Coordinates of N, CA and C in Angstrom, one line a residue:
M1 N 0.8 -1.2 0.0 CA 0.0 0.0 0.0 C 0.9 1.3 0.0
Y2 N 0.6 2.1 -0.9 CA 1.3 3.4 -1.0 C 0.5 4.4 -0.3
V3 N 1.1 5.2 0.6 CA 0.3 6.3 1.2 C 0.8 7.5 0.7
S4 N 0.0 8.2 -0.1 CA 0.4 9.4 -0.8 C 0.4 10.6 0.3
A5 N 1.0 11.7 -0.1 CA 1.0 12.9 0.7 C -0.5 13.3 0.9
R6 N -1.2 13.2 -0.1 CA -2.6 13.6 0.0 C -3.4 12.8 1.1
S7 N -3.2 11.5 1.1 CA -3.8 10.7 2.1 C -3.3 11.0 3.5
D8 N -2.0 11.1 3.6 CA -1.4 11.4 4.9 C -2.0 12.7 5.4
Y9 N -1.9 13.8 4.6 CA -2.5 15.1 5.0 C -3.9 15.0 5.4
A10 N -4.7 14.2 4.7 CA -6.2 14.1 5.0 C -6.3 13.5 6.4
V11 N -5.6 12.5 6.7 CA -5.8 11.8 8.0 C -5.3 12.8 9.1
R12 N -4.2 13.5 8.8 CA -3.7 14.4 9.8 C -4.7 15.6 10.1
A13 N -5.3 16.1 9.0 CA -6.3 17.2 9.1 C -7.5 16.7 9.9
M14 N -7.9 15.5 9.6 CA -9.1 15.0 10.3 C -8.8 14.8 11.8
L15 N -7.6 14.3 12.1 CA -7.2 14.2 13.5 C -7.1 15.5 14.2
A16 N -6.6 16.5 13.6 CA -6.5 17.8 14.2 C -7.8 18.4 14.4
I17 N -8.8 18.2 13.5 CA -10.1 18.7 13.8 C -10.8 17.9 14.9
A18 N -10.6 16.6 14.9 CA -11.2 15.8 15.9 C -10.5 16.1 17.3
A19 N -9.3 16.5 17.4 CA -8.6 16.7 18.7 C -9.0 18.2 19.2
D20 N -9.4 19.0 18.3 CA -9.8 20.4 18.7 C -10.9 20.4 19.7
R21 N -10.6 21.0 20.9 CA -11.5 21.0 22.1 C -12.1 22.4 22.3
S22 N -11.8 23.3 21.3 CA -12.2 24.7 21.6 C -13.7 25.0 21.4
E23 N -14.4 24.0 20.9 CA -15.9 24.2 20.6 C -16.1 25.2 19.5
Q24 N -15.0 25.6 18.7 CA -15.2 26.5 17.6 C -14.8 25.7 16.4
L25 N -15.2 26.2 15.3 CA -14.9 25.6 14.0 C -13.4 25.8 13.7
V26 N -12.9 24.8 13.0 CA -11.4 24.9 12.7 C -11.2 25.5 11.4
K27 N -10.4 26.5 11.3 CA -10.1 27.1 10.0 C -9.1 26.4 9.3
A28 N -9.2 26.4 7.9 CA -8.2 25.7 7.0 C -6.8 26.3 7.3
A29 N -6.7 27.6 7.4 CA -5.3 28.1 7.6 C -4.7 27.7 8.9
T30 N -5.5 27.5 9.9 CA -5.1 27.0 11.2 C -4.5 25.6 11.0
L31 N -5.3 24.7 10.3 CA -4.9 23.4 10.1 C -3.7 23.3 9.3
A32 N -3.6 24.0 8.2 CA -2.4 24.1 7.4 C -1.1 24.4 8.2
A33 N -1.3 25.4 9.0 CA -0.1 25.8 9.8 C 0.3 24.7 10.9
A34 N -0.7 24.2 11.5 CA -0.4 23.3 12.6 C 0.1 22.0 12.1
Q35 N -0.4 21.5 10.9 CA 0.1 20.2 10.4 C 1.1 20.4 9.3
E36 N 1.5 21.6 9.0 CA 2.5 21.9 7.9 C 2.2 21.3 6.6
I37 N 0.9 21.7 6.2 CA 0.3 21.2 4.9 C 0.2 22.5 4.1
P38 N 0.5 22.4 2.8 CA 0.3 23.6 2.0 C -1.2 24.0 1.8
L39 N -1.5 25.2 2.2 CA -2.9 25.6 2.3 C -3.7 25.3 1.0
S40 N -3.1 25.6 -0.2 CA -3.8 25.4 -1.4 C -4.1 23.9 -1.6
F41 N -3.2 23.1 -1.2 CA -3.4 21.6 -1.3 C -4.5 21.1 -0.4
L42 N -4.4 21.7 0.9 CA -5.4 21.3 1.9 C -6.8 21.7 1.5
H43 N -7.0 22.8 0.8 CA -8.3 23.2 0.4 C -9.0 22.1 -0.4
G44 N -8.3 21.4 -1.4 CA -8.8 20.4 -2.2 C -9.1 19.2 -1.4
I45 N -8.3 18.8 -0.4 CA -8.5 17.7 0.5 C -9.8 18.0 1.3
L46 N -9.9 19.1 1.9 CA -11.1 19.4 2.7 C -12.3 19.3 1.9
L47 N -12.3 19.7 0.6 CA -13.4 19.6 -0.2 C -13.8 18.1 -0.5
D48 N -12.9 17.4 -0.7 CA -13.1 15.8 -0.8 C -13.7 15.3 0.5
L49 N -13.2 15.7 1.5 CA -13.6 15.2 2.8 C -15.1 15.6 3.1
R50 N -15.4 16.9 2.7 CA -16.8 17.4 2.8 C -17.8 16.6 1.9
R51 N -17.3 16.5 0.7 CA -18.2 15.7 -0.3 C -18.4 14.3 0.1
A52 N -17.5 13.7 0.8 CA -17.6 12.3 1.3 C -18.5 12.3 2.6
G53 N -18.9 13.4 3.1 CA -19.8 13.4 4.3 C -19.0 13.3 5.6
L54 N -17.7 13.5 5.5 CA -16.9 13.4 6.8 C -16.8 14.7 7.5
L55 N -16.9 15.8 6.8 CA -16.8 17.1 7.4 C -18.0 18.0 7.0
H56 N -18.3 19.0 7.9 CA -19.2 20.0 7.6 C -18.4 21.3 7.5
S57 N -18.7 22.1 6.5 CA -18.0 23.4 6.5 C -19.1 24.5 6.7
H58 N -18.5 25.6 7.1 CA -19.3 26.8 7.4 C -18.6 28.0 6.9
R59 N -19.3 28.8 6.1 CA -18.7 30.0 5.6 C -18.7 31.2 6.5
G60 N -18.0 32.2 6.1 CA -18.0 33.4 6.8 C -16.8 33.7 7.8
M61 N -16.7 34.7 8.4 CA -15.6 35.1 9.3 C -15.5 34.1 10.5
E62 N -16.6 33.6 11.0 CA -16.6 32.7 12.0 C -16.7 31.2 11.5
G63 N -16.5 31.1 10.2 CA -16.6 29.7 9.6 C -15.4 28.8 9.8
G64 N -15.6 27.6 9.2 CA -14.4 26.6 9.4 C -15.0 25.3 9.2
Y65 N -14.3 24.3 9.8 CA -14.7 22.9 9.6 C -14.9 22.2 11.0
E66 N -15.9 21.2 10.9 CA -16.1 20.3 12.1 C -16.4 18.9 11.5
L67 N -16.2 18.0 12.3 CA -16.5 16.6 11.9 C -18.0 16.5 11.7
A68 N -18.4 15.7 10.7 CA -19.8 15.5 10.4 C -20.4 14.4 11.3
R69 N -19.5 13.6 11.8 CA -19.9 12.5 12.8 C -18.9 12.5 13.9
P70 N -19.2 11.8 15.0 CA -18.2 11.7 16.1 C -17.0 11.0 15.6
A71 N -15.8 11.3 16.3 CA -14.5 10.7 15.9 C -14.6 9.2 16.1
T72 N -15.4 8.7 17.0 CA -15.6 7.3 17.2 C -16.2 6.5 16.0
E73 N -16.8 7.3 15.1 CA -17.6 6.8 14.0 C -16.9 7.0 12.6
I74 N -15.7 7.6 12.6 CA -15.0 7.9 11.4 C -13.7 7.1 11.4
T75 N -13.5 6.2 10.5 CA -12.3 5.4 10.5 C -11.2 6.0 9.5
V76 N -10.1 5.5 9.7 CA -9.0 5.9 8.8 C -9.3 5.5 7.4
G77 N -9.9 4.3 7.2 CA -10.4 3.8 5.9 C -11.4 4.8 5.3
D78 N -12.3 5.4 6.0 CA -13.2 6.4 5.5 C -12.5 7.6 4.9
V79 N -11.5 8.0 5.7 CA -10.7 9.2 5.2 C -9.9 8.8 4.0
L80 N -9.3 7.7 3.9 CA -8.4 7.3 2.8 C -9.3 7.1 1.5
R81 N -10.4 6.5 1.7 CA -11.3 6.4 0.5 C -11.8 7.7 0.0
A82 N -12.1 8.6 0.9 CA -12.6 9.9 0.5 C -11.6 10.7 -0.4
V83 N -10.3 10.5 -0.2 CA -9.3 11.3 -0.9 C -8.6 10.6 -2.0
S84 N -8.6 9.2 -1.9 CA -7.8 8.4 -2.8 C -8.6 7.3 -3.6
G85 N -9.9 7.1 -3.1 CA -10.7 6.0 -3.9 C -10.2 4.6 -3.3
S86 N -9.8 3.8 -4.1 CA -9.4 2.4 -3.8 C -8.2 2.4 -2.9
L87 N -8.2 1.6 -1.8 CA -7.1 1.5 -1.0 C -5.9 0.8 -1.6
T88 N -6.1 -0.1 -2.4 CA -5.0 -0.8 -3.1 C -5.2 -0.8 -4.6
T89 N -4.1 -0.7 -5.3 CA -4.2 -0.7 -6.7 C -3.1 -1.6 -7.3
V90 N -3.4 -2.1 -8.5 CA -2.5 -2.8 -9.3 C -2.3 -2.2 -10.6
R91 N -1.2 -1.6 -10.9 CA -0.9 -0.9 -12.2 C -1.9 0.2 -12.3
G92 N -2.3 0.9 -11.2 CA -3.1 2.0 -11.2 C -4.6 1.7 -11.2
L93 N -4.9 0.5 -11.2 CA -6.4 0.1 -11.2 C -6.7 -0.6 -9.8
P94 N -8.0 -0.5 -9.3 CA -8.4 -1.2 -8.1 C -8.0 -2.6 -8.2
S95 N -7.5 -3.2 -7.1 CA -6.9 -4.6 -7.1 C -8.1 -5.6 -7.5
D96 N -9.3 -5.4 -7.3 CA -10.3 -6.4 -7.7 C -10.5 -6.4 -9.2
I97 N -10.0 -5.5 -9.9 CA -10.1 -5.5 -11.4 C -9.0 -6.3 -12.0
A98 N -7.9 -6.4 -11.3 CA -6.7 -7.1 -11.9 C -7.1 -8.5 -12.4
A99 N -6.6 -8.8 -13.6 CA -6.9 -10.0 -14.2 C -5.6 -10.6 -14.8
Y100 N -5.4 -11.9 -14.6 CA -4.1 -12.5 -15.0 C -4.5 -13.8 -15.8
H101 N -3.6 -14.3 -16.5 CA -3.7 -15.5 -17.3 C -2.6 -16.5 -17.1
G102 N -2.7 -17.7 -17.4 CA -1.7 -18.7 -17.3 C -1.1 -18.8 -16.0
V103 N 0.2 -18.8 -15.8 CA 0.8 -19.1 -14.6 C 0.6 -18.0 -13.5
A104 N 0.2 -16.8 -13.9 CA 0.0 -15.7 -13.0 C -1.4 -15.6 -12.5
V105 N -2.3 -16.5 -12.8 CA -3.7 -16.4 -12.5 C -3.9 -16.3 -11.0
G106 N -3.1 -16.9 -10.2 CA -3.2 -16.9 -8.7 C -2.8 -15.6 -8.1
L107 N -2.2 -14.7 -8.8 CA -1.7 -13.5 -8.4 C -2.8 -12.6 -7.9
R108 N -3.9 -12.6 -8.6 CA -5.1 -11.8 -8.2 C -5.6 -12.0 -6.8
D109 N -5.5 -13.3 -6.4 CA -5.9 -13.7 -5.0 C -4.9 -13.1 -4.0
V110 N -3.7 -13.0 -4.4 CA -2.7 -12.3 -3.4 C -3.1 -10.8 -3.3
W111 N -3.3 -10.2 -4.4 CA -3.7 -8.8 -4.3 C -5.0 -8.5 -3.5
L112 N -5.9 -9.4 -3.7 CA -7.2 -9.3 -2.9 C -7.0 -9.5 -1.5
A113 N -6.1 -10.5 -1.1 CA -5.8 -10.7 0.3 C -5.1 -9.5 0.9
V114 N -4.2 -8.9 0.1 CA -3.5 -7.7 0.6 C -4.5 -6.6 0.9
R115 N -5.5 -6.4 0.0 CA -6.5 -5.4 0.2 C -7.3 -5.7 1.4
C116 N -7.7 -7.0 1.7 CA -8.5 -7.3 2.8 C -7.7 -7.0 4.2
A117 N -6.4 -7.4 4.1 CA -5.6 -7.1 5.3 C -5.5 -5.6 5.6
I118 N -5.4 -4.9 4.6 CA -5.3 -3.4 4.8 C -6.6 -2.9 5.2
E119 N -7.7 -3.3 4.7 CA -9.0 -2.9 5.1 C -9.3 -3.2 6.5
E120 N -8.8 -4.4 6.9 CA -9.1 -4.8 8.3 C -8.5 -3.8 9.3
V121 N -7.3 -3.3 9.0 CA -6.6 -2.4 9.9 C -7.3 -1.0 9.8
V122 N -7.4 -0.4 8.6 CA -7.9 0.9 8.5 C -9.4 1.1 8.8
D123 N -10.2 0.0 8.5 CA -11.6 0.1 8.8 C -12.0 -0.2 10.3
R124 N -11.0 -0.6 11.0 CA -11.3 -0.8 12.5 C -10.7 0.3 13.3
T125 N -9.8 1.1 12.7 CA -9.1 2.2 13.4 C -9.9 3.5 13.3
T126 N -10.4 4.0 14.4 CA -11.1 5.3 14.2 C -10.2 6.4 14.6
L127 N -10.7 7.6 14.3 CA -10.0 8.8 14.7 C -9.8 8.9 16.2
A128 N -10.9 8.5 16.9 CA -10.8 8.5 18.3 C -9.8 7.5 18.9
D129 N -9.6 6.3 18.2 CA -8.6 5.4 18.6 C -7.2 6.0 18.5
L130 N -7.0 6.8 17.5 CA -5.6 7.3 17.3 C -5.4 8.5 18.3
L131 N -6.4 9.1 18.8 CA -6.3 10.2 19.8 C -6.3 9.8 21.2
A132 N -6.5 8.5 21.4 CA -6.6 7.9 22.8 C -5.2 8.1 23.5
P133 N -5.2 8.5 24.7 CA -4.0 8.7 25.4 C -2.9 7.5 25.4
Q134 N -3.5 6.3 25.5 CA -2.6 5.2 25.5 C -1.9 5.0 24.2
R135 N -2.6 5.3 23.1 CA -2.0 5.2 21.8 C -0.9 6.2 21.6
R136 N -1.0 7.4 22.1 CA 0.0 8.4 22.0 C 1.2 8.0 22.8
A137 N 1.0 7.4 23.9 CA 2.1 7.1 24.8 C 3.0 6.0 24.1
V138 N 2.4 5.1 23.4 CA 3.1 3.9 22.8 C 3.8 4.4 21.6
G139 N 3.1 5.3 20.8 CA 3.7 5.8 19.5 C 5.0 6.6 19.6

């Protein structure tokens, strides 16, 4: 699994929003500065996260972003799919589309197993899990 800068930035932005305890909306510029993400790049990521139903955005001087659901209900897999689509690819295509012939026919099963293993981890790990005090102490 290749984790792009876009995917990494998306998870970091979502974690920063989830961790914010100020009861105020989080501004894109604040996220960009805190996580060292280029602001212009972050705007596109936040748009994808909003379109996927993971964030709510509010306009205006007091505007910003907030999670659309509690951090306990948003998984790393949700975030990754929102900004990247398929979690695993083979030659740029989703792994379930890969087709082989002859001696390589069994290779598709390997790629599907890899996808399942990745999904098992990212779909059971929530933002709240990553923000838990015991997780930070171990990391």
